[in-house]
mmCIF file of C-alpha atoms and ligand atoms in Angstrom:
data_model
loop_
_atom_site.group_PDB
_atom_site.id
_atom_site.type_symbol
_atom_site.label_atom_id
_atom_site.label_comp_id
_atom_site.label_asym_id
_atom_site.label_seq_id
_atom_site.Cartn_x
_atom_site.Cartn_y
_atom_site.Cartn_z
ATOM 1 C CA UNK A 5 -0.097 -37.226 -38.766
ATOM 2 C CA UNK A 6 -2.050 -35.696 -35.908
ATOM 3 C CA UNK A 7 -3.133 -38.649 -33.760
ATOM 4 C CA UNK A 8 -5.858 -38.724 -31.147
ATOM 5 C CA UNK A 9 -4.715 -37.631 -27.684
ATOM 6 C CA UNK A 10 -6.374 -39.520 -24.859
ATOM 7 C CA UNK A 11 -10.085 -38.738 -25.121
ATOM 8 C CA UNK A 12 -9.368 -35.578 -27.037
ATOM 9 C CA UNK A 13 -10.511 -36.732 -30.446
ATOM 10 C CA UNK A 14 -12.756 -34.142 -31.958
ATOM 11 C CA UNK A 15 -13.135 -35.285 -35.503
ATOM 12 C CA UNK A 16 -13.235 -38.589 -37.392
ATOM 13 C CA UNK A 17 -11.970 -39.136 -40.947
ATOM 14 C CA UNK A 18 -12.753 -42.211 -43.080
ATOM 15 C CA UNK A 19 -9.649 -43.726 -44.736
ATOM 16 C CA UNK A 20 -8.630 -47.137 -46.066
ATOM 17 C CA UNK A 21 -5.860 -49.304 -44.585
ATOM 18 C CA UNK A 22 -3.156 -51.215 -46.523
ATOM 19 C CA UNK A 23 -5.654 -53.954 -47.434
ATOM 20 C CA UNK A 24 -8.124 -51.364 -48.718
ATOM 21 C CA UNK A 25 -10.356 -51.867 -45.660
ATOM 22 C CA UNK A 26 -12.166 -48.683 -44.444
ATOM 23 C CA UNK A 27 -10.669 -47.324 -41.227
ATOM 24 C CA UNK A 28 -11.854 -44.413 -39.069
ATOM 25 C CA UNK A 29 -9.102 -41.951 -38.150
ATOM 26 C CA UNK A 30 -9.579 -39.695 -35.105
ATOM 27 C CA UNK A 31 -8.050 -36.290 -35.775
ATOM 28 C CA UNK A 32 -7.381 -33.542 -33.281
ATOM 29 C CA UNK A 33 -7.693 -29.826 -33.835
ATOM 30 C CA UNK A 34 -4.450 -27.913 -34.039
ATOM 31 C CA UNK A 35 -3.206 -24.379 -34.526
ATOM 32 C CA UNK A 36 -3.651 -24.621 -38.298
ATOM 33 C CA UNK A 37 -7.408 -25.221 -37.874
ATOM 34 C CA UNK A 38 -7.891 -21.663 -36.584
ATOM 35 C CA UNK A 39 -7.450 -18.159 -37.895
ATOM 36 C CA UNK A 40 -6.012 -16.140 -34.993
ATOM 37 C CA UNK A 41 -7.273 -12.559 -34.633
ATOM 38 C CA UNK A 42 -7.003 -9.823 -31.999
ATOM 39 C CA UNK A 43 -5.443 -10.308 -28.589
ATOM 40 C CA UNK A 44 -8.183 -10.166 -25.936
ATOM 41 C CA UNK A 45 -5.851 -9.886 -22.974
ATOM 42 C CA UNK A 46 -2.732 -11.030 -21.170
ATOM 43 C CA UNK A 47 -2.381 -13.049 -17.982
ATOM 44 C CA UNK A 48 0.723 -13.779 -15.890
ATOM 45 C CA UNK A 49 1.352 -16.988 -17.845
ATOM 46 C CA UNK A 50 -1.006 -16.684 -20.769
ATOM 47 C CA UNK A 51 -2.270 -14.694 -23.705
ATOM 48 C CA UNK A 52 -5.881 -14.939 -24.809
ATOM 49 C CA UNK A 53 -6.546 -14.472 -28.518
ATOM 50 C CA UNK A 54 -9.815 -14.331 -30.460
ATOM 51 C CA UNK A 55 -9.787 -17.065 -33.112
ATOM 52 C CA UNK A 56 -12.084 -18.454 -35.784
ATOM 53 C CA UNK A 57 -12.422 -22.148 -36.646
ATOM 54 C CA UNK A 58 -11.533 -22.268 -40.369
ATOM 55 C CA UNK A 59 -13.998 -25.113 -41.070
ATOM 56 C CA UNK A 60 -17.034 -23.871 -39.122
ATOM 57 C CA UNK A 61 -16.470 -20.112 -38.874
ATOM 58 C CA UNK A 62 -17.259 -20.343 -35.124
ATOM 59 C CA UNK A 63 -15.434 -17.812 -32.965
ATOM 60 C CA UNK A 64 -13.511 -18.849 -29.842
ATOM 61 C CA UNK A 65 -11.133 -17.399 -27.273
ATOM 62 C CA UNK A 66 -7.885 -19.373 -27.364
ATOM 63 C CA UNK A 67 -5.765 -19.171 -24.216
ATOM 64 C CA UNK A 68 -2.118 -19.742 -25.136
ATOM 65 C CA UNK A 69 0.307 -20.732 -22.384
ATOM 66 C CA UNK A 70 4.059 -20.636 -22.832
ATOM 67 C CA UNK A 71 5.503 -23.977 -21.650
ATOM 68 C CA UNK A 72 8.933 -22.630 -20.695
ATOM 69 C CA UNK A 73 7.404 -19.820 -18.616
ATOM 70 C CA UNK A 74 4.991 -22.191 -16.855
ATOM 71 C CA UNK A 75 7.747 -24.627 -15.957
ATOM 72 C CA UNK A 76 10.073 -21.825 -14.812
ATOM 73 C CA UNK A 77 7.302 -20.351 -12.628
ATOM 74 C CA UNK A 78 6.340 -23.790 -11.320
ATOM 75 C CA UNK A 79 2.732 -23.398 -12.484
ATOM 76 C CA UNK A 80 2.343 -26.802 -14.130
ATOM 77 C CA UNK A 81 -0.073 -27.889 -11.382
ATOM 78 C CA UNK A 82 -2.385 -24.937 -12.139
ATOM 79 C CA UNK A 83 -2.498 -25.847 -15.808
ATOM 80 C CA UNK A 84 -3.693 -29.341 -14.936
ATOM 81 C CA UNK A 85 -6.202 -28.004 -12.398
ATOM 82 C CA UNK A 86 -7.637 -25.585 -14.963
ATOM 83 C CA UNK A 87 -7.992 -28.342 -17.551
ATOM 84 C CA UNK A 88 -9.414 -30.923 -15.130
ATOM 85 C CA UNK A 89 -11.865 -28.382 -13.668
ATOM 86 C CA UNK A 90 -13.081 -27.100 -17.032
ATOM 87 C CA UNK A 91 -13.492 -30.700 -18.223
ATOM 88 C CA UNK A 92 -15.887 -31.268 -15.320
ATOM 89 C CA UNK A 93 -17.913 -28.099 -15.838
ATOM 90 C CA UNK A 94 -19.057 -28.628 -19.415
ATOM 91 C CA UNK A 95 -22.817 -28.147 -19.350
ATOM 92 C CA UNK A 96 -23.737 -24.868 -17.747
ATOM 93 C CA UNK A 97 -24.243 -21.549 -19.592
ATOM 94 C CA UNK A 98 -22.512 -19.597 -16.790
ATOM 95 C CA UNK A 99 -19.147 -21.362 -17.116
ATOM 96 C CA UNK A 100 -16.659 -20.603 -19.888
ATOM 97 C CA UNK A 101 -16.665 -23.864 -21.851
ATOM 98 C CA UNK A 102 -13.436 -25.661 -22.841
ATOM 99 C CA UNK A 103 -13.889 -27.197 -26.317
ATOM 100 C CA UNK A 104 -10.414 -28.470 -27.205
ATOM 101 C CA UNK A 105 -6.877 -28.479 -25.925
ATOM 102 C CA UNK A 106 -3.793 -29.032 -28.031
ATOM 103 C CA UNK A 107 -0.111 -28.158 -27.913
ATOM 104 C CA UNK A 108 2.947 -27.541 -30.034
ATOM 105 C CA UNK A 109 6.655 -27.272 -29.202
ATOM 106 C CA UNK A 110 6.365 -23.950 -27.333
ATOM 107 C CA UNK A 111 2.775 -23.674 -26.147
ATOM 108 C CA UNK A 112 -0.366 -25.197 -24.710
ATOM 109 C CA UNK A 113 -3.691 -24.120 -26.207
ATOM 110 C CA UNK A 114 -7.119 -24.012 -24.503
ATOM 111 C CA UNK A 115 -9.986 -23.359 -26.936
ATOM 112 C CA UNK A 116 -12.683 -21.616 -24.895
ATOM 113 C CA UNK A 117 -16.043 -19.864 -25.272
ATOM 114 C CA UNK A 118 -15.499 -16.305 -26.444
ATOM 115 C CA UNK A 119 -16.877 -13.845 -23.886
ATOM 116 C CA UNK A 120 -16.794 -10.853 -26.187
ATOM 117 C CA UNK A 121 -18.225 -8.248 -23.776
ATOM 118 C CA UNK A 122 -15.230 -8.485 -21.437
ATOM 119 C CA UNK A 123 -15.158 -8.452 -17.635
ATOM 120 C CA UNK A 124 -18.025 -7.537 -15.304
ATOM 121 C CA UNK A 125 -15.484 -5.320 -13.515
ATOM 122 C CA UNK A 126 -15.009 -3.212 -16.645
ATOM 123 C CA UNK A 127 -18.762 -2.742 -17.123
ATOM 124 C CA UNK A 128 -19.172 -1.848 -13.424
ATOM 125 C CA UNK A 129 -16.435 0.780 -13.688
ATOM 126 C CA UNK A 130 -18.200 2.332 -16.672
ATOM 127 C CA UNK A 131 -21.484 2.410 -14.743
ATOM 128 C CA UNK A 132 -19.902 3.339 -11.374
ATOM 129 C CA UNK A 133 -22.688 1.334 -9.674
ATOM 130 C CA UNK A 134 -25.453 -1.057 -10.801
ATOM 131 C CA UNK A 135 -29.075 -0.443 -9.876
ATOM 132 C CA UNK A 136 -30.962 -3.110 -7.891
ATOM 133 C CA UNK A 137 -32.476 -4.782 -10.969
ATOM 134 C CA UNK A 138 -29.095 -5.252 -12.671
ATOM 135 C CA UNK A 139 -27.487 -6.403 -9.410
ATOM 136 C CA UNK A 140 -30.297 -8.903 -8.951
ATOM 137 C CA UNK A 141 -29.928 -10.249 -12.506
ATOM 138 C CA UNK A 142 -26.131 -10.577 -12.487
ATOM 139 C CA UNK A 143 -26.171 -11.818 -8.891
ATOM 140 C CA UNK A 144 -28.678 -14.506 -9.885
ATOM 141 C CA UNK A 145 -26.648 -15.733 -12.882
ATOM 142 C CA UNK A 146 -23.459 -15.821 -10.792
ATOM 143 C CA UNK A 147 -25.234 -17.681 -7.949
ATOM 144 C CA UNK A 148 -26.797 -20.189 -10.367
ATOM 145 C CA UNK A 149 -23.306 -20.894 -11.721
ATOM 146 C CA UNK A 150 -21.787 -21.236 -8.227
ATOM 147 C CA UNK A 151 -24.570 -23.719 -7.409
ATOM 148 C CA UNK A 152 -23.644 -25.781 -10.484
ATOM 149 C CA UNK A 153 -19.901 -25.708 -9.690
ATOM 150 C CA UNK A 154 -20.461 -26.786 -6.097
ATOM 151 C CA UNK A 155 -22.829 -29.578 -7.209
ATOM 152 C CA UNK A 156 -19.962 -30.833 -9.441
ATOM 153 C CA UNK A 157 -17.543 -30.749 -6.477
ATOM 154 C CA UNK A 158 -15.645 -27.641 -7.552
ATOM 155 C CA UNK A 159 -14.827 -24.618 -5.375
ATOM 156 C CA UNK A 160 -13.696 -21.666 -7.503
ATOM 157 C CA UNK A 161 -11.699 -19.938 -4.687
ATOM 158 C CA UNK A 162 -11.028 -16.729 -6.627
ATOM 159 C CA UNK A 163 -14.441 -15.325 -7.559
ATOM 160 C CA UNK A 164 -14.322 -11.603 -8.306
ATOM 161 C CA UNK A 165 -15.735 -9.212 -10.937
ATOM 162 C CA UNK A 166 -12.582 -9.646 -13.069
ATOM 163 C CA UNK A 167 -13.327 -13.373 -13.364
ATOM 164 C CA UNK A 168 -16.979 -12.869 -14.280
ATOM 165 C CA UNK A 169 -16.886 -12.365 -18.043
ATOM 166 C CA UNK A 170 -19.818 -11.385 -20.248
ATOM 167 C CA UNK A 171 -20.759 -12.911 -23.612
ATOM 168 C CA UNK A 172 -22.082 -11.056 -26.651
ATOM 169 C CA UNK A 173 -25.601 -11.152 -25.156
ATOM 170 C CA UNK A 174 -24.252 -9.817 -21.843
ATOM 171 C CA UNK A 175 -24.856 -13.103 -20.015
ATOM 172 C CA UNK A 176 -22.369 -14.296 -17.349
ATOM 173 C CA UNK A 177 -19.421 -16.573 -18.197
ATOM 174 C CA UNK A 178 -17.266 -17.391 -15.172
ATOM 175 C CA UNK A 179 -13.613 -18.108 -15.905
ATOM 176 C CA UNK A 180 -10.165 -18.618 -14.311
ATOM 177 C CA UNK A 181 -10.318 -22.076 -12.728
ATOM 178 C CA UNK A 182 -6.562 -22.554 -12.381
ATOM 179 C CA UNK A 183 -6.814 -22.011 -8.623
ATOM 180 C CA UNK A 184 -10.036 -23.956 -8.125
ATOM 181 C CA UNK A 185 -10.267 -26.901 -5.727
ATOM 182 C CA UNK A 186 -11.805 -30.206 -6.838
ATOM 183 C CA UNK A 187 -13.488 -31.741 -3.771
ATOM 184 C CA UNK A 188 -14.175 -35.388 -4.456
ATOM 185 C CA UNK A 189 -10.803 -36.524 -5.787
ATOM 186 C CA UNK A 190 -10.138 -40.120 -4.696
ATOM 187 C CA UNK A 191 -7.993 -39.780 -1.520
ATOM 188 C CA UNK A 192 -4.291 -40.207 -2.212
ATOM 189 C CA UNK A 193 -1.798 -41.108 0.549
ATOM 190 C CA UNK A 194 -1.491 -38.003 2.802
ATOM 191 C CA UNK A 195 1.265 -35.596 1.708
ATOM 192 C CA UNK A 196 3.741 -34.020 4.137
ATOM 193 C CA UNK A 197 2.116 -30.616 3.595
ATOM 194 C CA UNK A 198 -1.374 -29.633 2.589
ATOM 195 C CA UNK A 199 -1.940 -26.807 0.131
ATOM 196 C CA UNK A 200 -5.629 -27.465 -0.091
ATOM 197 C CA UNK A 201 -5.243 -28.179 -3.796
ATOM 198 C CA UNK A 202 -6.705 -31.348 -5.329
ATOM 199 C CA UNK A 203 -4.750 -34.599 -5.533
ATOM 200 C CA UNK A 204 -4.788 -34.598 -9.284
ATOM 201 C CA UNK A 205 -2.590 -37.673 -9.414
ATOM 202 C CA UNK A 206 -1.371 -36.341 -12.721
ATOM 203 C CA UNK A 207 2.191 -37.296 -13.747
ATOM 204 C CA UNK A 208 3.022 -33.635 -13.241
ATOM 205 C CA UNK A 209 2.338 -33.883 -9.517
ATOM 206 C CA UNK A 210 5.608 -35.525 -8.563
ATOM 207 C CA UNK A 211 7.521 -33.050 -10.709
ATOM 208 C CA UNK A 212 5.935 -30.145 -8.914
ATOM 209 C CA UNK A 213 7.263 -30.951 -5.441
ATOM 210 C CA UNK A 214 7.489 -27.505 -3.861
ATOM 211 C CA UNK A 215 3.755 -26.879 -4.240
ATOM 212 C CA UNK A 216 2.446 -23.585 -2.907
ATOM 213 C CA UNK A 217 2.009 -23.901 0.852
ATOM 214 C CA UNK A 218 -1.556 -22.654 0.495
ATOM 215 C CA UNK A 219 -3.361 -20.737 -2.178
ATOM 216 C CA UNK A 220 -4.884 -17.380 -1.249
ATOM 217 C CA UNK A 221 -7.152 -15.615 -3.747
ATOM 218 C CA UNK A 222 -7.395 -11.895 -4.402
ATOM 219 C CA UNK A 223 -7.077 -9.901 -1.179
ATOM 220 C CA UNK A 224 -10.401 -8.000 -1.318
ATOM 221 C CA UNK A 225 -12.457 -11.195 -1.799
ATOM 222 C CA UNK A 226 -10.563 -13.655 0.412
ATOM 223 C CA UNK A 227 -12.720 -15.305 3.082
ATOM 224 C CA UNK A 228 -11.744 -15.101 6.784
ATOM 225 C CA UNK A 229 -11.437 -18.906 7.096
ATOM 226 C CA UNK A 230 -8.813 -18.933 4.347
ATOM 227 C CA UNK A 231 -6.829 -16.322 6.330
ATOM 228 C CA UNK A 232 -7.191 -17.976 9.735
ATOM 229 C CA UNK A 233 -7.013 -21.721 9.094
ATOM 230 C CA UNK A 234 -5.978 -21.877 5.435
ATOM 231 C CA UNK A 235 -8.957 -24.021 4.519
ATOM 232 C CA UNK A 236 -11.315 -22.972 1.719
ATOM 233 C CA UNK A 237 -14.759 -24.506 1.547
ATOM 234 C CA UNK A 238 -17.861 -24.029 -0.601
ATOM 235 C CA UNK A 239 -18.935 -21.237 1.757
ATOM 236 C CA UNK A 240 -15.733 -19.354 0.793
ATOM 237 C CA UNK A 241 -17.221 -18.812 -2.665
ATOM 238 C CA UNK A 242 -20.383 -17.442 -0.999
ATOM 239 C CA UNK A 243 -18.297 -14.965 1.008
ATOM 240 C CA UNK A 244 -16.859 -13.728 -2.320
ATOM 241 C CA UNK A 245 -20.419 -13.655 -3.701
ATOM 242 C CA UNK A 246 -21.429 -11.362 -0.836
ATOM 243 C CA UNK A 247 -18.483 -9.077 -1.647
ATOM 244 C CA UNK A 248 -19.566 -8.984 -5.310
ATOM 245 C CA UNK A 249 -23.201 -8.091 -4.498
ATOM 246 C CA UNK A 250 -21.967 -5.303 -2.193
ATOM 247 C CA UNK A 251 -19.549 -4.042 -4.875
ATOM 248 C CA UNK A 252 -22.153 -3.956 -7.684
ATOM 249 C CA UNK A 253 -24.422 -1.708 -5.586
ATOM 250 C CA UNK A 254 -21.741 0.354 -3.802
ATOM 251 C CA UNK A 255 -19.237 0.649 -6.670
ATOM 252 C CA UNK A 256 -16.392 -0.649 -4.486
ATOM 253 C CA UNK A 257 -15.672 -3.887 -2.550
ATOM 254 C CA UNK A 258 -16.555 -3.940 1.183
ATOM 255 C CA UNK A 259 -12.988 -4.627 2.370
ATOM 256 C CA UNK A 260 -10.333 -2.458 0.777
ATOM 257 C CA UNK A 261 -7.336 -0.871 2.467
ATOM 258 C CA UNK A 262 -3.985 0.588 1.505
ATOM 259 C CA UNK A 263 -2.247 -2.765 1.348
ATOM 260 C CA UNK A 264 -3.066 -6.485 1.490
ATOM 261 C CA UNK A 265 -2.224 -6.835 5.179
ATOM 262 C CA UNK A 266 -4.604 -4.020 6.181
ATOM 263 C CA UNK A 267 -7.290 -5.480 3.903
ATOM 264 C CA UNK A 268 -6.878 -8.886 5.582
ATOM 265 C CA UNK A 269 -7.174 -7.196 8.986
ATOM 266 C CA UNK A 270 -10.490 -5.591 7.980
ATOM 267 C CA UNK A 271 -11.783 -8.979 6.775
ATOM 268 C CA UNK A 272 -10.963 -10.977 9.903
ATOM 269 C CA UNK A 273 -12.356 -8.118 12.056
ATOM 270 C CA UNK A 274 -15.412 -7.799 9.801
ATOM 271 C CA UNK A 275 -14.690 -4.083 9.452
ATOM 272 C CA UNK A 276 -16.966 -2.673 6.746
ATOM 273 C CA UNK A 277 -19.851 -0.217 6.441
ATOM 274 C CA UNK A 278 -22.709 0.209 3.990
ATOM 275 C CA UNK A 279 -22.851 3.519 2.098
ATOM 276 C CA UNK A 280 -25.913 5.728 2.682
ATOM 277 C CA UNK A 281 -28.750 4.700 0.388
ATOM 278 C CA UNK A 282 -27.647 1.057 0.150
ATOM 279 C CA UNK A 283 -30.965 -0.812 -0.374
ATOM 280 C CA UNK A 284 -32.228 -2.373 2.877
ATOM 281 C CA UNK A 285 -33.095 -5.808 1.413
ATOM 282 C CA UNK A 286 -29.686 -6.097 -0.270
ATOM 283 C CA UNK A 287 -28.062 -4.986 3.005
ATOM 284 C CA UNK A 288 -29.820 -7.826 4.819
ATOM 285 C CA UNK A 289 -28.575 -10.347 2.233
ATOM 286 C CA UNK A 290 -24.973 -9.090 2.356
ATOM 287 C CA UNK A 291 -25.016 -9.131 6.186
ATOM 288 C CA UNK A 292 -26.014 -12.820 6.087
ATOM 289 C CA UNK A 293 -23.171 -13.632 3.657
ATOM 290 C CA UNK A 294 -20.335 -11.626 5.220
ATOM 291 C CA UNK A 295 -20.382 -13.812 8.344
ATOM 292 C CA UNK A 296 -17.019 -14.831 9.833
ATOM 293 C CA UNK A 297 -18.114 -18.394 10.644
ATOM 294 C CA UNK A 298 -18.537 -20.207 7.282
ATOM 295 C CA UNK A 299 -21.020 -22.613 8.901
ATOM 296 C CA UNK A 300 -23.349 -19.692 9.697
ATOM 297 C CA UNK A 301 -23.177 -18.110 6.222
ATOM 298 C CA UNK A 302 -26.312 -18.445 4.060
ATOM 299 C CA UNK A 303 -26.258 -21.533 1.814
ATOM 300 C CA UNK A 304 -27.062 -21.314 -1.915
ATOM 301 C CA UNK A 305 -30.620 -22.519 -1.282
ATOM 302 C CA UNK A 306 -31.228 -19.894 1.408
ATOM 303 C CA UNK A 307 -29.783 -17.154 -0.834
ATOM 304 C CA UNK A 308 -32.104 -18.183 -3.677
ATOM 305 C CA UNK A 309 -35.035 -17.841 -1.248
ATOM 306 C CA UNK A 310 -33.884 -14.487 0.113
ATOM 307 C CA UNK A 311 -36.281 -11.584 -0.470
ATOM 308 C CA UNK A 312 -33.647 -9.821 -2.614
ATOM 309 C CA UNK A 313 -34.115 -12.548 -5.269
ATOM 310 C CA UNK A 314 -37.936 -12.773 -4.876
ATOM 311 C CA UNK A 315 -38.710 -11.916 -8.503
ATOM 312 C CA UNK A 316 -36.073 -14.266 -9.967
ATOM 313 C CA UNK A 317 -37.115 -17.448 -11.808
ATOM 314 C CA UNK A 318 -34.266 -19.896 -11.106
ATOM 315 C CA UNK A 319 -33.159 -22.612 -13.533
ATOM 316 C CA UNK A 320 -32.936 -22.568 -17.331
ATOM 317 C CA UNK A 321 -35.434 -19.685 -17.593
ATOM 318 C CA UNK A 322 -32.920 -17.383 -15.938
ATOM 319 C CA UNK A 323 -30.566 -17.780 -18.911
ATOM 320 C CA UNK A 324 -33.211 -17.280 -21.570
ATOM 321 C CA UNK A 325 -34.630 -14.015 -20.269
ATOM 322 C CA UNK A 326 -33.526 -10.701 -21.739
ATOM 323 C CA UNK A 327 -30.676 -9.118 -19.784
ATOM 324 C CA UNK A 328 -31.711 -5.841 -18.065
ATOM 325 C CA UNK A 329 -30.594 -2.624 -19.721
ATOM 326 C CA UNK A 330 -27.489 -1.474 -17.848
ATOM 327 C CA UNK A 331 -28.359 2.052 -16.741
HETATM 328 N N1 ATP B 1102 -12.934 -16.728 -22.677
HETATM 329 C C1 ATP B 1102 -12.534 -15.454 -22.768
HETATM 330 N N2 ATP B 1102 -13.163 -14.589 -23.606
HETATM 331 C C2 ATP B 1102 -12.775 -13.300 -23.695
HETATM 332 N N3 ATP B 1102 -11.768 -12.750 -22.975
HETATM 333 C C3 ATP B 1102 -11.108 -13.574 -22.126
HETATM 334 C C4 ATP B 1102 -11.443 -14.946 -21.985
HETATM 335 N N4 ATP B 1102 -10.614 -15.502 -21.066
HETATM 336 C C5 ATP B 1102 -9.796 -14.529 -20.657
HETATM 337 N N5 ATP B 1102 -10.072 -13.369 -21.283
HETATM 338 C C6 ATP B 1102 -9.386 -12.104 -21.039
HETATM 339 O O1 ATP B 1102 -7.991 -12.280 -21.279
HETATM 340 C C7 ATP B 1102 -7.223 -11.729 -20.223
HETATM 341 C C8 ATP B 1102 -6.239 -12.758 -19.727
HETATM 342 O O2 ATP B 1102 -6.966 -13.801 -19.152
HETATM 343 P P1 ATP B 1102 -6.183 -15.039 -18.498
HETATM 344 O O3 ATP B 1102 -7.199 -15.950 -17.908
HETATM 345 O O4 ATP B 1102 -5.214 -15.577 -19.471
HETATM 346 O O5 ATP B 1102 -5.274 -14.368 -17.385
HETATM 347 P P2 ATP B 1102 -5.828 -13.759 -16.032
HETATM 348 O O6 ATP B 1102 -6.500 -14.862 -15.273
HETATM 349 O O7 ATP B 1102 -6.611 -12.552 -16.326
HETATM 350 O O8 ATP B 1102 -4.509 -13.320 -15.343
HETATM 351 P P3 ATP B 1102 -3.745 -14.211 -14.272
HETATM 352 O O9 ATP B 1102 -3.359 -15.462 -14.995
HETATM 353 O O10 ATP B 1102 -2.606 -13.333 -13.896
HETATM 354 O O11 ATP B 1102 -4.751 -14.450 -13.159
HETATM 355 C C9 ATP B 1102 -8.181 -11.291 -19.127
HETATM 356 O O12 ATP B 1102 -8.163 -9.884 -19.064
HETATM 357 C C10 ATP B 1102 -9.532 -11.746 -19.559
HETATM 358 O O13 ATP B 1102 -10.444 -10.694 -19.432
HETATM 359 O O1 SVQ B 1103 -3.637 -33.586 -20.063
HETATM 360 C C1 SVQ B 1103 -3.761 -33.428 -21.311
HETATM 361 O O2 SVQ B 1103 -4.815 -33.145 -21.897
HETATM 362 C C2 SVQ B 1103 -2.478 -33.467 -22.180
HETATM 363 C C3 SVQ B 1103 -1.797 -34.804 -21.981
HETATM 364 C C4 SVQ B 1103 -0.611 -34.856 -22.904
HETATM 365 C C5 SVQ B 1103 0.272 -33.655 -22.729
HETATM 366 O O3 SVQ B 1103 1.427 -33.722 -23.067
HETATM 367 N N1 SVQ B 1103 -0.210 -32.468 -22.179
HETATM 368 C C6 SVQ B 1103 0.698 -31.347 -21.953
HETATM 369 C C7 SVQ B 1103 1.419 -31.589 -20.601
HETATM 370 C C8 SVQ B 1103 2.173 -30.322 -20.252
HETATM 371 C C9 SVQ B 1103 1.712 -29.508 -19.208
HETATM 372 C C10 SVQ B 1103 2.415 -28.356 -18.884
HETATM 373 C C11 SVQ B 1103 3.555 -28.040 -19.611
HETATM 374 CL CL1 SVQ B 1103 4.442 -26.574 -19.199
HETATM 375 C C12 SVQ B 1103 4.014 -28.837 -20.649
HETATM 376 C C13 SVQ B 1103 3.321 -30.003 -20.974
HETATM 377 C C14 SVQ B 1103 -1.585 -32.302 -21.718
HETATM 378 C C15 SVQ B 1103 -2.131 -31.001 -22.293
HETATM 379 C C16 SVQ B 1103 -2.215 -30.813 -23.671
HETATM 380 C C17 SVQ B 1103 -2.708 -29.595 -24.177
HETATM 381 C C18 SVQ B 1103 -3.110 -28.603 -23.321
HETATM 382 C C19 SVQ B 1103 -3.035 -28.777 -21.944
HETATM 383 C C20 SVQ B 1103 -2.522 -29.984 -21.433
HETATM 384 CL CL2 SVQ B 1103 -2.394 -30.207 -19.732
#
């Protein structure tokens, strides 16, 4: 009998108890409720598979994590962070939604929105570069989603075109929250070392004693403050946002060198140039985001009011408008 897991009940069934009295049974989805289809992709600790709910016919992406591998690689903390973060970010069109979680002997399952048009990075590579209109549209949807995350006390910490997925209508779906930071966790007694991660207080915490000293995202998008004083803040996501805007228009990220160390050097020395023909208004925006001091970087509000986004209608309207033809 599949019993309700804490707060995870998704369905209710009417039954009668031994005295013939009606009783409501909470049932939880499981593997058998889905028809598993094609593999969408592989991660270091996960496989993502397209699946259809047998009762409703709705399509999902199910992320399957191998328990043994996660424990061996000491990634249990990231699993809990991903779940806790996704459970906080449930009502915004720009975030991949987590519908159910369940498990069996070998695996953990996360039932997610299916983003069937793949990664923004893949589309950018096909196009080489985006024109201003497409950059403005995708920049606006990404920024609107960052605004929502930050308002819910979540810093993504690893924003990049690979983690910006696209749904069947080519709207943005941001994913990969395993390395996110949840800001307003109730303060736990200080630990002997700080990795910047949230105090999840989950039973897994104690088990995961040698936590990563500090998480660093993907080299090309890492903010200078994360490299110098190991502290990420909301402005770190806006640094990555600046790198993404630059990359959509230029076809490559602003800081890229032969190896990670050289890339880090370019970042902390703010060593980057704009290609010829880079639009002036976009250049001004990027220059106000790629600022070494996080306190001097544009805030979300100021970015929304920047001339580059003049024609954008922020809010729900943004997500209802037709996506621009990628040309
Ligand atoms: N909701 C989704 N819809 C469609 N495709 C997805 C979805 N989530 C992930 N994918 C694809 O599946 C692949 C694996 O994603 P996953 O999040 O498991 O690992 P990853 O984050 O890409 O890798 P790593 O764990 O090493 O960072 C990725 O290429 C991604 O594009
Ligand atoms: O937090 C939860 O929602 C439940 C609580 C009950 C439970 O046993 N799990 C799995 C805990 C877990 C985490 C990592 C590994 Cl490698 C194994 C088990 C949690 C879980 C179930 C399914 C999918 C993800 C998770 Cl974290």
